GROMACS .gro file of C-alpha atoms in nm:
model
  241
    1MET     CA    1  17.324  10.393  15.349
    2ALA     CA    2  17.594  10.595  15.176
    3PRO     CA    3  17.789  10.843  15.393
    4ARG     CA    4  17.655  11.196  15.390
    5THR     CA    5  17.881  11.428  15.192
    6VAL     CA    6  17.995  11.771  15.310
    7ALA     CA    7  17.984  12.064  15.071
    8GLY     CA    8  18.280  12.275  15.178
    9GLY     CA    9  18.544  12.227  15.441
   10TYR     CA   10  18.529  12.067  15.785
   11VAL     CA   11  18.672  12.251  16.087
   12ALA     CA   12  18.709  12.072  16.422
   13LEU     CA   13  18.710  12.315  16.713
   14GLY     CA   14  18.719  12.267  17.087
   15ASP     CA   15  18.901  12.119  17.382
   16SER     CA   16  19.087  11.801  17.472
   17TYR     CA   17  18.790  11.573  17.406
   18SER     CA   18  18.802  11.684  17.041
   19SER     CA   19  19.182  11.705  17.014
   20GLY     CA   20  19.216  11.347  17.134
   21ALA     CA   21  19.411  11.389  17.456
   22GLY     CA   22  19.429  11.043  17.607
   23ALA     CA   23  19.409  10.860  17.274
   24GLY     CA   24  19.783  10.863  17.195
   25ASP     CA   25  19.956  10.893  16.856
   26TYR     CA   26  19.986  11.272  16.876
   27LEU     CA   27  20.056  11.462  16.557
   28ASP     CA   28  20.382  11.655  16.529
   29SER     CA   29  20.190  11.967  16.423
   30GLY     CA   30  19.984  11.974  16.740
   31LYS     CA   31  20.175  11.803  17.020
   32GLU     CA   32  20.130  12.097  17.255
   33CYS     CA   33  19.756  12.065  17.195
   34LYS     CA   34  19.761  11.684  17.213
   35ARG     CA   35  19.605  11.647  16.870
   36SER     CA   36  19.578  11.277  16.806
   37SER     CA   37  19.555  11.090  16.477
   38ARG     CA   38  19.300  10.873  16.660
   39ALA     CA   39  19.068  11.161  16.753
   40PHE     CA   40  18.714  11.142  16.619
   41PRO     CA   41  18.748  11.451  16.393
   42VAL     CA   42  19.043  11.291  16.212
   43LEU     CA   43  18.861  10.959  16.179
   44TRP     CA   44  18.547  11.130  16.048
   45ALA     CA   45  18.745  11.332  15.792
   46GLU     CA   46  18.925  11.018  15.671
   47ALA     CA   47  18.593  10.842  15.618
   48HIS     CA   48  18.407  11.129  15.450
   49ALA     CA   49  18.676  11.319  15.254
   50PRO     CA   50  18.552  11.677  15.299
   51ALA     CA   51  18.687  11.942  15.061
   52SER     CA   52  18.930  12.045  15.335
   53PHE     CA   53  18.992  11.954  15.699
   54THR     CA   54  19.128  12.183  15.970
   55PHE     CA   55  19.206  12.031  16.309
   56ALA     CA   56  19.205  12.329  16.545
   57ALA     CA   57  19.093  12.167  16.872
   58CYS     CA   58  19.342  12.202  17.156
   59ASN     CA   59  19.393  12.043  17.496
   60GLY     CA   60  19.271  12.268  17.778
   61ALA     CA   61  19.079  12.512  17.559
   62GLY     CA   62  18.786  12.688  17.719
   63ALA     CA   63  18.507  12.871  17.541
   64ASP     CA   64  18.696  13.201  17.531
   65ASP     CA   65  19.011  13.024  17.405
   66VAL     CA   66  18.815  12.879  17.116
   67LEU     CA   67  18.665  13.221  17.049
   68THR     CA   68  18.999  13.402  17.038
   69SER     CA   69  19.233  13.135  16.898
   70GLN     CA   70  19.042  12.890  16.677
   71LEU     CA   71  18.772  13.073  16.484
   72GLY     CA   72  19.013  13.217  16.229
   73HIS     CA   73  18.986  12.884  16.048
   74LEU     CA   74  18.615  12.940  15.973
   75SER     CA   75  18.484  13.102  15.656
   76PRO     CA   76  18.167  13.121  15.444
   77ARG     CA   77  18.303  12.812  15.264
   78THR     CA   78  18.301  12.602  15.582
   79GLY     CA   79  18.044  12.323  15.550
   80LEU     CA   80  18.079  12.146  15.886
   81VAL     CA   81  18.195  12.254  16.231
   82THR     CA   82  18.226  12.019  16.529
   83LEU     CA   83  18.292  12.128  16.884
   84THR     CA   84  18.334  12.007  17.240
   85VAL     CA   85  18.378  12.281  17.498
   86GLY     CA   86  18.272  12.356  17.854
   87GLY     CA   87  18.455  12.098  18.061
   88SER     CA   88  18.760  12.316  18.117
   89ASP     CA   89  18.548  12.623  18.192
   90SER     CA   90  18.357  12.426  18.455
   91GLY     CA   91  18.675  12.332  18.640
   92PHE     CA   92  18.603  11.962  18.621
   93VAL     CA   93  18.964  11.860  18.686
   94SER     CA   94  18.963  12.037  19.021
   95VAL     CA   95  18.614  11.905  19.097
   96ILE     CA   96  18.727  11.547  19.038
   97ALA     CA   97  19.032  11.602  19.258
   98LYS     CA   98  18.813  11.741  19.535
   99CYS     CA   99  18.578  11.445  19.508
  100ALA     CA  100  18.873  11.205  19.523
  101LEU     CA  101  19.042  11.369  19.821
  102GLY     CA  102  18.786  11.580  20.002
  103GLY     CA  103  18.520  11.329  20.096
  104SER     CA  104  18.149  11.354  20.033
  105ASP     CA  105  18.099  11.706  20.173
  106GLY     CA  106  18.395  11.845  19.979
  107CYS     CA  107  18.274  11.676  19.663
  108LEU     CA  108  17.923  11.818  19.696
  109SER     CA  109  18.062  12.166  19.760
  110ALA     CA  110  18.292  12.151  19.457
  111VAL     CA  111  18.012  12.029  19.233
  112SER     CA  112  17.782  12.305  19.360
  113ARG     CA  113  18.041  12.569  19.267
  114ALA     CA  114  18.082  12.410  18.923
  115ARG     CA  115  17.706  12.419  18.867
  116THR     CA  116  17.703  12.790  18.951
  117THR     CA  117  17.977  12.848  18.695
  118ILE     CA  118  17.796  12.640  18.434
  119ASP     CA  119  17.471  12.832  18.481
  120GLY     CA  120  17.641  13.171  18.487
  121SER     CA  121  17.969  13.252  18.318
  122LEU     CA  122  17.986  12.939  18.101
  123SER     CA  123  17.636  12.986  17.963
  124ALA     CA  124  17.721  13.344  17.866
  125ALA     CA  125  18.055  13.239  17.716
  126LEU     CA  126  17.883  12.973  17.506
  127ASP     CA  127  17.641  13.232  17.370
  128ARG     CA  128  17.932  13.455  17.266
  129LEU     CA  129  18.115  13.165  17.107
  130TYR     CA  130  17.816  13.020  16.924
  131SER     CA  131  17.719  13.362  16.787
  132ALA     CA  132  18.072  13.413  16.655
  133ILE     CA  133  18.079  13.068  16.494
  134ARG     CA  134  17.755  13.138  16.309
  135SER     CA  135  17.879  13.480  16.200
  136ARG     CA  136  18.202  13.340  16.055
  137ALA     CA  137  18.051  13.024  15.904
  138PRO     CA  138  17.695  13.121  15.809
  139ALA     CA  139  17.631  12.815  15.590
  140ALA     CA  140  17.792  12.550  15.809
  141ARG     CA  141  17.622  12.264  15.986
  142VAL     CA  142  17.742  12.296  16.346
  143VAL     CA  143  17.747  11.988  16.569
  144VAL     CA  144  17.816  12.042  16.939
  145LEU     CA  145  17.902  11.716  17.113
  146GLY     CA  146  17.859  11.660  17.485
  147TYR     CA  147  18.059  11.473  17.746
  148PRO     CA  148  18.020  11.114  17.872
  149HIS     CA  149  17.955  11.009  18.229
  150LEU     CA  150  18.295  10.962  18.391
  151TYR     CA  151  18.221  10.676  18.629
  152HIS     CA  152  18.048  10.341  18.615
  153LEU     CA  153  17.842  10.281  18.928
  154GLN     CA  154  17.908   9.967  19.134
  155GLY     CA  155  18.223   9.892  18.938
  156ALA     CA  156  18.563   9.829  19.096
  157CYS     CA  157  18.897   9.983  19.002
  158ALA     CA  158  19.214  10.120  19.154
  159LEU     CA  159  19.170  10.468  19.301
  160GLY     CA  160  18.797  10.445  19.234
  161LEU     CA  161  18.557  10.677  19.413
  162PRO     CA  162  18.267  10.558  19.629
  163ASP     CA  163  17.939  10.528  19.441
  164GLY     CA  164  17.799  10.842  19.604
  165GLU     CA  165  18.076  11.061  19.465
  166ARG     CA  166  18.059  10.884  19.129
  167ALA     CA  167  17.687  10.956  19.101
  168THR     CA  168  17.744  11.318  19.204
  169LEU     CA  169  18.003  11.364  18.929
  170ASN     CA  170  17.783  11.196  18.669
  171ASP     CA  171  17.492  11.421  18.767
  172ALA     CA  172  17.720  11.723  18.721
  173VAL     CA  173  17.809  11.603  18.371
  174ASP     CA  174  17.437  11.573  18.296
  175HIS     CA  175  17.387  11.932  18.408
  176LEU     CA  176  17.678  12.054  18.197
  177ASN     CA  177  17.543  11.869  17.894
  178ALA     CA  178  17.195  12.013  17.948
  179VAL     CA  179  17.324  12.371  17.950
  180ILE     CA  180  17.546  12.310  17.645
  181ALA     CA  181  17.253  12.152  17.461
  182GLN     CA  182  17.018  12.437  17.552
  183ARG     CA  183  17.256  12.707  17.431
  184ALA     CA  184  17.350  12.512  17.115
  185THR     CA  185  16.986  12.456  17.022
  186ALA     CA  186  16.908  12.823  17.081
  187HIS     CA  187  17.166  12.909  16.813
  188GLY     CA  188  17.029  12.656  16.565
  189PHE     CA  189  17.309  12.404  16.620
  190THR     CA  190  17.280  12.027  16.660
  191PHE     CA  191  17.363  11.885  17.003
  192ALA     CA  192  17.493  11.527  17.004
  193ASP     CA  193  17.470  11.341  17.335
  194VAL     CA  194  17.738  11.073  17.388
  195THR     CA  195  17.635  10.938  17.729
  196ALA     CA  196  17.445  10.641  17.585
  197ALA     CA  197  17.736  10.556  17.354
  198PHE     CA  198  17.972  10.536  17.653
  199ALA     CA  199  17.729  10.348  17.880
  200GLY     CA  200  17.908  10.046  18.024
  201HIS     CA  201  18.248  10.187  17.926
  202GLU     CA  202  18.300  10.450  18.196
  203ILE     CA  203  18.589  10.448  18.444
  204CYS     CA  204  18.563  10.144  18.677
  205SER     CA  205  18.368   9.942  18.419
  206SER     CA  206  18.512   9.615  18.289
  207ARG     CA  207  18.597   9.772  17.951
  208PRO     CA  208  18.653  10.144  18.007
  209TRP     CA  209  18.685  10.387  17.717
  210LEU     CA  210  18.799  10.663  17.952
  211ARG     CA  211  19.133  10.691  18.128
  212GLY     CA  212  19.138  10.695  18.506
  213VAL     CA  213  19.385  10.904  18.700
  214ASP     CA  214  19.740  10.873  18.563
  215VAL     CA  215  20.004  11.052  18.771
  216LEU     CA  216  20.258  11.013  18.489
  217ALA     CA  217  20.028  11.173  18.230
  218ILE     CA  218  19.795  11.386  18.438
  219THR     CA  219  19.657  11.583  18.141
  220GLU     CA  220  19.535  11.256  17.990
  221SER     CA  221  19.344  11.149  18.301
  222TYR     CA  222  18.965  11.136  18.263
  223HIS     CA  223  18.983  11.154  17.883
  224PRO     CA  224  18.865  10.911  17.614
  225THR     CA  225  19.103  10.640  17.501
  226ALA     CA  226  19.141  10.554  17.132
  227PRO     CA  227  18.836  10.321  17.155
  228GLY     CA  228  18.646  10.601  17.326
  229GLN     CA  229  18.714  10.820  17.025
  230SER     CA  230  18.644  10.557  16.756
  231LEU     CA  231  18.361  10.364  16.924
  232GLY     CA  232  18.213  10.637  17.142
  233TYR     CA  233  18.237  10.977  16.976
  234LEU     CA  234  18.278  10.883  16.609
  235PRO     CA  235  17.951  10.686  16.565
  236VAL     CA  236  17.755  10.963  16.737
  237LEU     CA  237  17.899  11.226  16.504
  238THR     CA  238  17.848  11.004  16.200
  239ARG     CA  239  17.478  10.972  16.277
  240VAL     CA  240  17.417  11.347  16.280
  241ALA     CA  241  17.681  11.509  16.057
   0.00000   0.00000   0.00000
């Protein structure tokens, strides 16, 4: 089947999962944002040749950061918008650290606090952001992509968590994805789930597409590698965009 064409420009918004942190080959124009030439938005644009392509996603961006710093790239001529956001708002980096260092009780407590944030302030922030995206790009197809499970259960790796903590973190990702999907659908956007695409390629699997903890590049820890971008995120986007 021939690739679907995009009438108008393509704007890639969002956080580190869209910018490509962890995938390497960072572009000179976006090194502070860790914008990678191997990120799925770049790969999709190369394959589909939209009228224009703006790579606005930035490492560490939360929903309010996208709202205030990235939406200026949208216009009535925008034909496609993609977005990953919510992980930073949920405090997942600190949650993972707590699960790694704080034992089962500390992990459960950190995840519980993250769920409260997801259901409260994040849900409201997503509504504000999604409303603003639709206002600025009224004709665009908007695809909101979710997050993969971080850990493979019953796999072995250095600095790996026990299966109980791994399952707790994966359940938290499911909850985050569910809230993102609910709010995206309410605004008429398409939600694209990537958990099945990453199945068998989580941290502690035999062929991971996600980076484990890296003390020398801490901002790249728990992010998709180049294969995670090209074999995980890209096919999911291609199916729905």
